[in-house]
CSV table of C-alpha atoms in Angstrom, one decimal:
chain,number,residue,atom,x,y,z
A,195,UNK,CA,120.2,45.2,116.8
A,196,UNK,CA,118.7,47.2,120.4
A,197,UNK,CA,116.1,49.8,119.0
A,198,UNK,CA,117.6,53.7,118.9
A,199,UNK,CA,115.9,55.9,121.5
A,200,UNK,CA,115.3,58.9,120.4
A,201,UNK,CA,113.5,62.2,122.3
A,202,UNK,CA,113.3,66.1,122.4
A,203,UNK,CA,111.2,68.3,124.9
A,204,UNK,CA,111.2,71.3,126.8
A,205,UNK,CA,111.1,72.6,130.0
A,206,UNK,CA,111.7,76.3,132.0
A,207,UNK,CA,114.9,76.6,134.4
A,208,UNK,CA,113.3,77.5,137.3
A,209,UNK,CA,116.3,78.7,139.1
A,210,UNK,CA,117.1,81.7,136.8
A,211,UNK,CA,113.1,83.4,137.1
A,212,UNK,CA,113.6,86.7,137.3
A,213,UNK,CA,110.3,89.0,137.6
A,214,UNK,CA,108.0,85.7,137.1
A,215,UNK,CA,109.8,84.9,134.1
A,216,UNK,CA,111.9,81.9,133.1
A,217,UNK,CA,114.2,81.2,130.3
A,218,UNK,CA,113.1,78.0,128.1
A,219,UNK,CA,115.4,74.9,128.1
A,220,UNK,CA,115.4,72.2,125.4
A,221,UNK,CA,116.7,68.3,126.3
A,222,UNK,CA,117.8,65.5,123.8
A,223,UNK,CA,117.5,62.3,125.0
A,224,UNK,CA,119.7,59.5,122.5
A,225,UNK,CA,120.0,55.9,123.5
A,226,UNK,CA,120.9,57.3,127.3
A,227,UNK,CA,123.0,60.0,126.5
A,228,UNK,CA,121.4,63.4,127.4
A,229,UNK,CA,122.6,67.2,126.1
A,230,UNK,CA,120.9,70.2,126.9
A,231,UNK,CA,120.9,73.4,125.4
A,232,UNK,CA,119.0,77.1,125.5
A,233,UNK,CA,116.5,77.7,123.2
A,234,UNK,CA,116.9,81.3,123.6
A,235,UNK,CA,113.2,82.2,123.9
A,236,UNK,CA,111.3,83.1,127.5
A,237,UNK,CA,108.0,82.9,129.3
A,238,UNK,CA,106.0,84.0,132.2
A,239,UNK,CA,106.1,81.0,134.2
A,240,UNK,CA,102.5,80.8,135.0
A,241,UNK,CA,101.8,80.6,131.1
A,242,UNK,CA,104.2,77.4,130.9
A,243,UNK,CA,102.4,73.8,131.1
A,244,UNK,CA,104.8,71.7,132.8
A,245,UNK,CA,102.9,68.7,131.8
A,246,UNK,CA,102.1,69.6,128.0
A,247,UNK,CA,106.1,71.1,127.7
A,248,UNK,CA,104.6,74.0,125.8
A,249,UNK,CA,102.9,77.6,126.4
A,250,UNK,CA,99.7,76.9,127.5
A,251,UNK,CA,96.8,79.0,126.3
A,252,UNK,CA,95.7,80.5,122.9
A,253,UNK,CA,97.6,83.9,123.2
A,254,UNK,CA,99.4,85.6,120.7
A,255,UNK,CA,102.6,84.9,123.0
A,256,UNK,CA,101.5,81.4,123.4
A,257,UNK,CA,100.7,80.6,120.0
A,258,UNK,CA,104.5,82.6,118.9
A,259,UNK,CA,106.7,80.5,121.3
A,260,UNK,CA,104.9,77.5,120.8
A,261,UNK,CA,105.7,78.3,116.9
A,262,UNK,CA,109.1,78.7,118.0
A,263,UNK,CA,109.7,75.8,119.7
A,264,UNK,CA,108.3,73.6,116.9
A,265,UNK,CA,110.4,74.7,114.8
A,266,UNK,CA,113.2,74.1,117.0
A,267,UNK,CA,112.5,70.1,117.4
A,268,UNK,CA,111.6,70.1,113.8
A,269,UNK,CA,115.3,71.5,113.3
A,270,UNK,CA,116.6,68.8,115.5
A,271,UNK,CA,114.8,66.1,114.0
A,272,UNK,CA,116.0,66.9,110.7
A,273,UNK,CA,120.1,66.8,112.4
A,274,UNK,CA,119.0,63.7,113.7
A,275,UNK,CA,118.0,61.7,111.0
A,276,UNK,CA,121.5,63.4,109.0
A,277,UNK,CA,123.8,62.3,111.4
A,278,UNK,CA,121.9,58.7,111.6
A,279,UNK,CA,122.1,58.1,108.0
A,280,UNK,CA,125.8,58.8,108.0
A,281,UNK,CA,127.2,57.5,111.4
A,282,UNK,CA,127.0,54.3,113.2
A,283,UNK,CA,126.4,55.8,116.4
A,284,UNK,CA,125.0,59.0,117.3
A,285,UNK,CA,124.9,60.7,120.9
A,286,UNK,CA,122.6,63.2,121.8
A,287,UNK,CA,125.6,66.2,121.7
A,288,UNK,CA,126.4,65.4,118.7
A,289,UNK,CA,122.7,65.9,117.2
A,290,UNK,CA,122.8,69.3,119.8
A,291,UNK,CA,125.9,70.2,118.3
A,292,UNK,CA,125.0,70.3,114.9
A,293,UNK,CA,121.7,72.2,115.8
A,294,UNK,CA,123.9,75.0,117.2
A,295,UNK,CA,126.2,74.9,114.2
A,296,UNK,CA,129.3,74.0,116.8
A,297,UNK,CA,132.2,71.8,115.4
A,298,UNK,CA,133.9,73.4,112.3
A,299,UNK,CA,134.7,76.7,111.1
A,300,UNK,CA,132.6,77.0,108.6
A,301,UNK,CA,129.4,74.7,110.1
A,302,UNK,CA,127.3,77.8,110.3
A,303,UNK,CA,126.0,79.8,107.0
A,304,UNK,CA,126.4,83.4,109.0
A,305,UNK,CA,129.9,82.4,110.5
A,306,UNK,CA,130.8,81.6,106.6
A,307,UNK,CA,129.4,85.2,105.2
A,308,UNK,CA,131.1,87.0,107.8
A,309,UNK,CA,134.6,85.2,107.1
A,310,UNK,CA,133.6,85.8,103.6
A,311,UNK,CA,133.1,89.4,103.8
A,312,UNK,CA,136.5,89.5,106.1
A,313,UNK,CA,138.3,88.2,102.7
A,314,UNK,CA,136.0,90.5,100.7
A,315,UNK,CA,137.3,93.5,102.6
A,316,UNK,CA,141.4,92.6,102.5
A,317,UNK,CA,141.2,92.5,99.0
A,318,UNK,CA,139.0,96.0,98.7
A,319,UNK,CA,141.6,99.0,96.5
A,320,UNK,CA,143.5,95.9,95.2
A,321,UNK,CA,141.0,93.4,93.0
A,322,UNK,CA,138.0,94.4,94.5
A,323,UNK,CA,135.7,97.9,95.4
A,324,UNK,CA,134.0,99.2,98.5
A,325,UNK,CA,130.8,99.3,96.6
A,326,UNK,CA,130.7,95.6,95.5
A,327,UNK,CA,131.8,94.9,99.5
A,328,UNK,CA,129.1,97.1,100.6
A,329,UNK,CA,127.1,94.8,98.7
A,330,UNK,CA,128.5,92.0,99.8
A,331,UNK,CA,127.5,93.4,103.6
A,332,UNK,CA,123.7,93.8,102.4
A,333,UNK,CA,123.4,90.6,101.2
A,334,UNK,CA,124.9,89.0,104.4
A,335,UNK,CA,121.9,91.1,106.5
A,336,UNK,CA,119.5,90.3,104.3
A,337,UNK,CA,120.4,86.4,105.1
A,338,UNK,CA,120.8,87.0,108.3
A,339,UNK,CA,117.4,88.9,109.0
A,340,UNK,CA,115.4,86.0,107.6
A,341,UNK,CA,117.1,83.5,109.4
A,342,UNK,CA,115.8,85.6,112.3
A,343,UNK,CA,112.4,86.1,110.9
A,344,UNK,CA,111.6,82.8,109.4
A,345,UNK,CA,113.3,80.2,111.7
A,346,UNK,CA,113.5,81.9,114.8
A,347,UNK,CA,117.2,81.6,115.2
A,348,UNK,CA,120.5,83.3,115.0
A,349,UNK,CA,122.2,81.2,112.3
A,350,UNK,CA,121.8,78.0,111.2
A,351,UNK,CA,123.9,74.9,110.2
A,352,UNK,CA,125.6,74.7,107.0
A,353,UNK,CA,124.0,71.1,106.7
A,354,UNK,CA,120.1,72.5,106.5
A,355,UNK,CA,120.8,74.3,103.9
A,356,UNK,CA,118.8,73.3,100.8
A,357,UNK,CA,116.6,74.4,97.7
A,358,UNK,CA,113.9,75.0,100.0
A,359,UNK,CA,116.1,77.7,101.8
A,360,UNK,CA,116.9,79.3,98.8
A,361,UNK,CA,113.8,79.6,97.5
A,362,UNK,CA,112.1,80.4,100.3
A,363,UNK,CA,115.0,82.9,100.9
A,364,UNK,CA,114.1,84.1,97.4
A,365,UNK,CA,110.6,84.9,98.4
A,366,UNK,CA,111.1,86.5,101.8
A,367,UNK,CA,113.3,89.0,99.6
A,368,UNK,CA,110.3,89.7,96.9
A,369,UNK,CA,107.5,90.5,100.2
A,370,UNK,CA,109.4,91.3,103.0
A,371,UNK,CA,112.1,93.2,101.2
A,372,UNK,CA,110.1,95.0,97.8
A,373,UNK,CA,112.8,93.8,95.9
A,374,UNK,CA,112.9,93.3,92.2
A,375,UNK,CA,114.1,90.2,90.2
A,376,UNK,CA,117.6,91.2,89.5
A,377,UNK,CA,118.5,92.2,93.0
A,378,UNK,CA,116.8,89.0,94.3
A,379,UNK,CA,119.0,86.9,92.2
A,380,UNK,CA,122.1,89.0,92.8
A,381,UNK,CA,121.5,88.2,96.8
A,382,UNK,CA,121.0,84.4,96.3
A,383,UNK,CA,124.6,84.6,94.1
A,384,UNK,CA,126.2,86.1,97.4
A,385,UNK,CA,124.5,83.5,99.7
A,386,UNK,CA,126.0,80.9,97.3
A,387,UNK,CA,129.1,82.3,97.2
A,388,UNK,CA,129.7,82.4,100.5
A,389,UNK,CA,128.2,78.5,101.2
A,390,UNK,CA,130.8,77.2,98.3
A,391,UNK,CA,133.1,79.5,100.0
A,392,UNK,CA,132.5,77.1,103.1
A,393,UNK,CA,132.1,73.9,101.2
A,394,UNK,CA,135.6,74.5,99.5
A,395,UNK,CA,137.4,75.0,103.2
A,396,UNK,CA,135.1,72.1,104.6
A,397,UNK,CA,136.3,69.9,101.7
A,398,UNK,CA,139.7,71.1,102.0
A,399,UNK,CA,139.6,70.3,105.8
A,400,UNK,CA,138.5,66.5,105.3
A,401,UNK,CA,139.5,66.1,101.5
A,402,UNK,CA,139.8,62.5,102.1
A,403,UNK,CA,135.2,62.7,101.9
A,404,UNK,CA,135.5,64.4,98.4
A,405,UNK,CA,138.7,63.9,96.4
A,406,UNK,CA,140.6,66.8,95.2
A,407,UNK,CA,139.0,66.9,91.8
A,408,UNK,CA,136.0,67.8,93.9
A,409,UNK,CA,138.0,70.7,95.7
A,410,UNK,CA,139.0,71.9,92.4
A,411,UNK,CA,135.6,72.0,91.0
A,412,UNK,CA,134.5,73.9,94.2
A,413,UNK,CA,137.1,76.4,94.2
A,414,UNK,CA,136.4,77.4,90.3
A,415,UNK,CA,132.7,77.6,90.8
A,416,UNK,CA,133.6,80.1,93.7
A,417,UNK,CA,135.7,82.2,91.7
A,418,UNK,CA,132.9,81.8,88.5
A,419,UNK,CA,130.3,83.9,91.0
A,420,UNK,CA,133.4,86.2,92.6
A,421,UNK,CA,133.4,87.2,88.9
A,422,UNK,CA,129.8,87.0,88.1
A,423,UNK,CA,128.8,89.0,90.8
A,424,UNK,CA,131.4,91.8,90.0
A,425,UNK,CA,130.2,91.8,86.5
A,426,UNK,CA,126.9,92.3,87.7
A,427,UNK,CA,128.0,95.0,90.1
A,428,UNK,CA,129.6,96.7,87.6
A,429,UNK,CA,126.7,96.6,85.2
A,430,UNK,CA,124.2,98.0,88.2
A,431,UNK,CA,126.7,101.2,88.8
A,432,UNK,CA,126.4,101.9,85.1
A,433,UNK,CA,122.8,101.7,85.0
A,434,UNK,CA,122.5,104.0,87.6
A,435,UNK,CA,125.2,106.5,86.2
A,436,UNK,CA,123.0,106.4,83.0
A,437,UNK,CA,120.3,107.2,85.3
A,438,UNK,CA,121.8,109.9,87.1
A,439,UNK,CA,122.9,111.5,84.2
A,440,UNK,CA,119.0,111.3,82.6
A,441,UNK,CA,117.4,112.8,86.1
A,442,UNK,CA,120.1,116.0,85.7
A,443,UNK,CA,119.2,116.3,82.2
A,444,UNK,CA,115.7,116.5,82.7
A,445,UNK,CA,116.8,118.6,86.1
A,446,UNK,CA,118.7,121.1,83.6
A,447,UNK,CA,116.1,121.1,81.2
A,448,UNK,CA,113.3,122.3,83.9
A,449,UNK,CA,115.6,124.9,85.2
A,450,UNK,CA,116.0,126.1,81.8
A,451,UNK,CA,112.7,126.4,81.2
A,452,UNK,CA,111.8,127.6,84.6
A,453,UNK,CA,114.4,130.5,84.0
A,454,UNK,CA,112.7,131.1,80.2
A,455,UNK,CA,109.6,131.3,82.0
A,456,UNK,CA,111.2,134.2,85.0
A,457,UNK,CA,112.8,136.1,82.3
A,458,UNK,CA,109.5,136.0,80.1
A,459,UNK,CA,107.2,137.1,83.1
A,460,UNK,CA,110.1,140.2,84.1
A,461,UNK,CA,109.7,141.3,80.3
A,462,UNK,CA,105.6,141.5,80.8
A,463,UNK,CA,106.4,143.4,84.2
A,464,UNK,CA,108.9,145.6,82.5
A,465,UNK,CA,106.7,146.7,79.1
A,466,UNK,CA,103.3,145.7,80.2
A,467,UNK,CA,103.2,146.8,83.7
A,468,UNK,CA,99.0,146.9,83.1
A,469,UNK,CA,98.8,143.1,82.9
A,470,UNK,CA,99.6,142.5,86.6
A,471,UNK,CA,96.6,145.4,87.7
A,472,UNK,CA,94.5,143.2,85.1
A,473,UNK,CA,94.8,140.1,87.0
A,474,UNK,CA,92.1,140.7,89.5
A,475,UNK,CA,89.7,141.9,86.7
A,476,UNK,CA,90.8,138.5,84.6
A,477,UNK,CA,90.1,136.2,88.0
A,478,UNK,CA,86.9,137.6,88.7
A,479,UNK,CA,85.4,137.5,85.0
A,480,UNK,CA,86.7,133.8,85.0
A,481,UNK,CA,85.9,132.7,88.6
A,482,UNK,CA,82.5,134.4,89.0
A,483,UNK,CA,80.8,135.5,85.9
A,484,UNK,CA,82.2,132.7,84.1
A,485,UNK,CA,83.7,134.2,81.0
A,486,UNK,CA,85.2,131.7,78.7
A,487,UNK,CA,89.0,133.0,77.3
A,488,UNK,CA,87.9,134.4,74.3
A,489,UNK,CA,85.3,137.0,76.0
A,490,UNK,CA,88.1,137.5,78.6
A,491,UNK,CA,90.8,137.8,75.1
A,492,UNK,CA,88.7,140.3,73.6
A,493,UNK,CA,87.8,142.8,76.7
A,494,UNK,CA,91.7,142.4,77.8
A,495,UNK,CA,91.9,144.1,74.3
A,496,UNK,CA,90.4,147.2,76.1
A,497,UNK,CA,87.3,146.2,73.4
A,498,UNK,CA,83.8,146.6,73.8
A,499,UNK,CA,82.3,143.0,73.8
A,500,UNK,CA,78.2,142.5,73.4
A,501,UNK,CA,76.8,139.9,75.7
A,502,UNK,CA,73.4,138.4,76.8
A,503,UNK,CA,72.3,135.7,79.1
A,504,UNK,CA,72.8,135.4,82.9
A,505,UNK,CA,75.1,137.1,85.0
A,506,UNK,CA,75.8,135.8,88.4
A,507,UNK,CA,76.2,138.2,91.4
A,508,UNK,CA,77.9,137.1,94.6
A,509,UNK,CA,76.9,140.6,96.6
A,510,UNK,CA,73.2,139.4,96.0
A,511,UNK,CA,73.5,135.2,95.3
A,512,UNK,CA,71.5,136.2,92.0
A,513,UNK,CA,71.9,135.5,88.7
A,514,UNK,CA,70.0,138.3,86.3
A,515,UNK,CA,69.2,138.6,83.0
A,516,UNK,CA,70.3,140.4,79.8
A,517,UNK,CA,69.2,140.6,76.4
A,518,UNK,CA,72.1,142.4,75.5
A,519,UNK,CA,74.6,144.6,77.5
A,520,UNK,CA,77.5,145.9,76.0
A,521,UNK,CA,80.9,144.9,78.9
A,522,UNK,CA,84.2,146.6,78.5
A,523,UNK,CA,87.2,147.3,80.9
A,524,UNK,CA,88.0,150.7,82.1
A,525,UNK,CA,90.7,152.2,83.6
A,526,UNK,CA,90.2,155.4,86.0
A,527,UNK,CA,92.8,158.1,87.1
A,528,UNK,CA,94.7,156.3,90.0
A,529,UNK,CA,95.3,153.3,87.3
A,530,UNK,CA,93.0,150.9,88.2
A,531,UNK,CA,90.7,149.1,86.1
A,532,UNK,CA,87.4,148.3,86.4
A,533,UNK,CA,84.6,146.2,84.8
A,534,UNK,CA,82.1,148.4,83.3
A,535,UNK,CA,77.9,146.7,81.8
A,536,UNK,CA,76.3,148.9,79.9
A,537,UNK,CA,79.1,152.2,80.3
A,538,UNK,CA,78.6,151.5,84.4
A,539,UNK,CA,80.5,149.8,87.1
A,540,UNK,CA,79.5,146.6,87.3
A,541,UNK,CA,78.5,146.8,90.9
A,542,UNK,CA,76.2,149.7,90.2
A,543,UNK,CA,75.0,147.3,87.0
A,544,UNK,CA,74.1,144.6,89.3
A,545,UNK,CA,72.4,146.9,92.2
A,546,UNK,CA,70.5,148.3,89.1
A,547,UNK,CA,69.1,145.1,88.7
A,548,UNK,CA,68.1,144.4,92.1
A,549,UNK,CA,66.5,147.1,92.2
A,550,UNK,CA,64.5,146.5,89.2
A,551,UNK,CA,63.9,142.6,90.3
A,552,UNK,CA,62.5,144.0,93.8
A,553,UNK,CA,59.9,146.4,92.2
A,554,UNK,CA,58.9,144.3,89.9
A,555,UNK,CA,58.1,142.0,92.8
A,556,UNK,CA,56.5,145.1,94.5
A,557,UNK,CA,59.0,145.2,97.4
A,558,UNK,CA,60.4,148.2,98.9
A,559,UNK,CA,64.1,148.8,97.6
A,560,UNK,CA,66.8,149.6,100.1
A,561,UNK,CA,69.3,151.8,99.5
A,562,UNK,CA,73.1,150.4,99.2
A,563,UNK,CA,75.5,152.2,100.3
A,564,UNK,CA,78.1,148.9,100.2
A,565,UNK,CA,80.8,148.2,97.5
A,566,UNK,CA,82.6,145.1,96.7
A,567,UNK,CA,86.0,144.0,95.3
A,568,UNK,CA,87.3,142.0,92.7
């Protein structure tokens, strides 16, 4: 028995450079037959090794092609060794052939989605919704886009498809995507929907390979995921209508305390009109003296509260002592109230201090004619 010749390689179509760069070419080489075919990837031709039938170099563009272009021998290998282990004799288109998914209707996995969503939609108002379809779409894309990312390619033949695709699929969803479990599996149901979609009309088309019983089987595990996945579709719409209906609950809930709150605050403004001219005295007793709420409780009271420590200034940047001072809040003729020490403004209070701090130090005092605000 002669010894099968078998070769791949690469090569740039000079012919078609446009702006220094070329379009890549691939070649399979089969006991003397020959098919050629685009690998759909290009290159500056001064990066190409002629010799090597690769990028040249350690650049990122080098490194990514080169990546790209393994993959696609790897891919060819793989029809190779398919198509030997089945047929007697095997030409170089038909390995090309099968790498490009040409040759039946439903060869490719993308082609099969898209004739499966084309069912999917004829059917939508009757048996089926535009939400599940919608769905259905997603999925497709989500197949599509890590063909793209992972293999480099387009679509991809019905015949690579394996465990390893699905798992692999599986994680590209969970890192690429973000998605969780149960949308993960609910994607991988469509992809095998649609591929026993296409191995029912494959089988159909050549039912001599499988039998009928084996159509049959097909055809009911189809319609077992059609059902499935609208099960699981309708299961996902009522989780998030439950949801939905907890967000407005919690949304009406808010709002009604929100307007409890309003109405509350227009009653204080309505009877109490004094608490909003308060609120500056409140801030500053909090913010700079440093009043805990039950001093602040008390003088808001209109009480007379006895206190001793230190009390910070921010005219001065001071704290000063007292051993005891008697605080209370005062409210003049024009309505507004002030913090009073010891019967007096608290900014004469504090200037008293200073004053008493700088002779006691011997320094001359200075007169102040400034005031400050709350």
């Amino acid at each position: 028995m002669a010894r099968s010749t078998f070769k791949v390689l690469f090569y740039v179509n000079g012919s078609k450079e446009k702006d220094g760069i070329v379009p890549i070419m691939g070649r399979v080489t089969i006991n003397g037959t020959v098919a050629q075919f685009s690998c759909k990837q290009t290159i500056p031709k001064t990066l190409w090794d002629a010799k090597g039938n690769r990028a040249k170099g350690k650049s990122t563009e080098a490194r990514d092609i080169n990546l790209a272009l393994d993959n696609i021998k790897a891919q060819i290998i793989k029809h190779y060794q398919r198509i030997s282990d089945r047929e007697a004799y095997v030409t170089a288109e038909m390995v090309r052939n099968a790498y490009q998914g040409i040759g039946s209707e439903y060869e490719t996995l993308i082609k099969a989605f898209d004739k499966d969503c084309a069912n999917f939609l004829k059917r939508v108002g009757k048996d089926r919704s535009i939400g599940t379809y919608k769905v259905m779409v997603r999925a497709r894309n989500y197949v599509a886009a890590f063909i793209k990312s992972f293999y480099k390619r387009t679509d991809m033949s019905m015949l690579e498809l394996t465990p390893d695709f699905i798992k692999e699929f599986a994680a590209y969803l969970t890192a690429e995507r973000g998605l969780k479990n149960a949308t993960i599996w609910l994607n991988c149901m469509w992809l095998k929907g649609a591929a026993t979609t296409a191995a029912t009309n494959i089988a159909e088309s050549v039912g001599s390979l499988f039998g009928s019983n084996k159509v049959k089987t097909l055809e009911r595990e189809n319609s077992a995921l059609q059902n499935r996945i609208s099960e699981l579709e309708n299961e996902a719409q009522q989780r998030e209508e439950r949801q939905a209906k907890q967000v407005q609950e919690v949304k009406n809930a808010y709002e009604q305390q929100n307007r409890r709150l309003s109405e509350f605050v227009d009653f204080v403004k309505r009877y109490f009109p004094y608490v909003e001219r308060l609120m500056p005295v409140i801030n500053f007793l909090r913010d700079r003296l440093g009043f805990n709420d039950e001093i602040i409780r008390r003088l808001c009271e209109f009480k007379e509260v006895g206190i001793k420590g230190k009390l910070y200034s921010s005219e001065f940047n001071q704290s000063f002592d007292t051993r005891h001072s008697v605080c209370s809040i005062k409210q003049d003729e024009s309505g507004k109230f002030d913090f009073k020490i010891d019967g007096v403004s608290h900014v004469s209070w504090f200037r008293r201090k200073k004053d008493e701090f700088m002779e006691a130090l011997g320094m001359p005092i200075k007169k102040q004619n400034r005031d400050i605000k709350l």
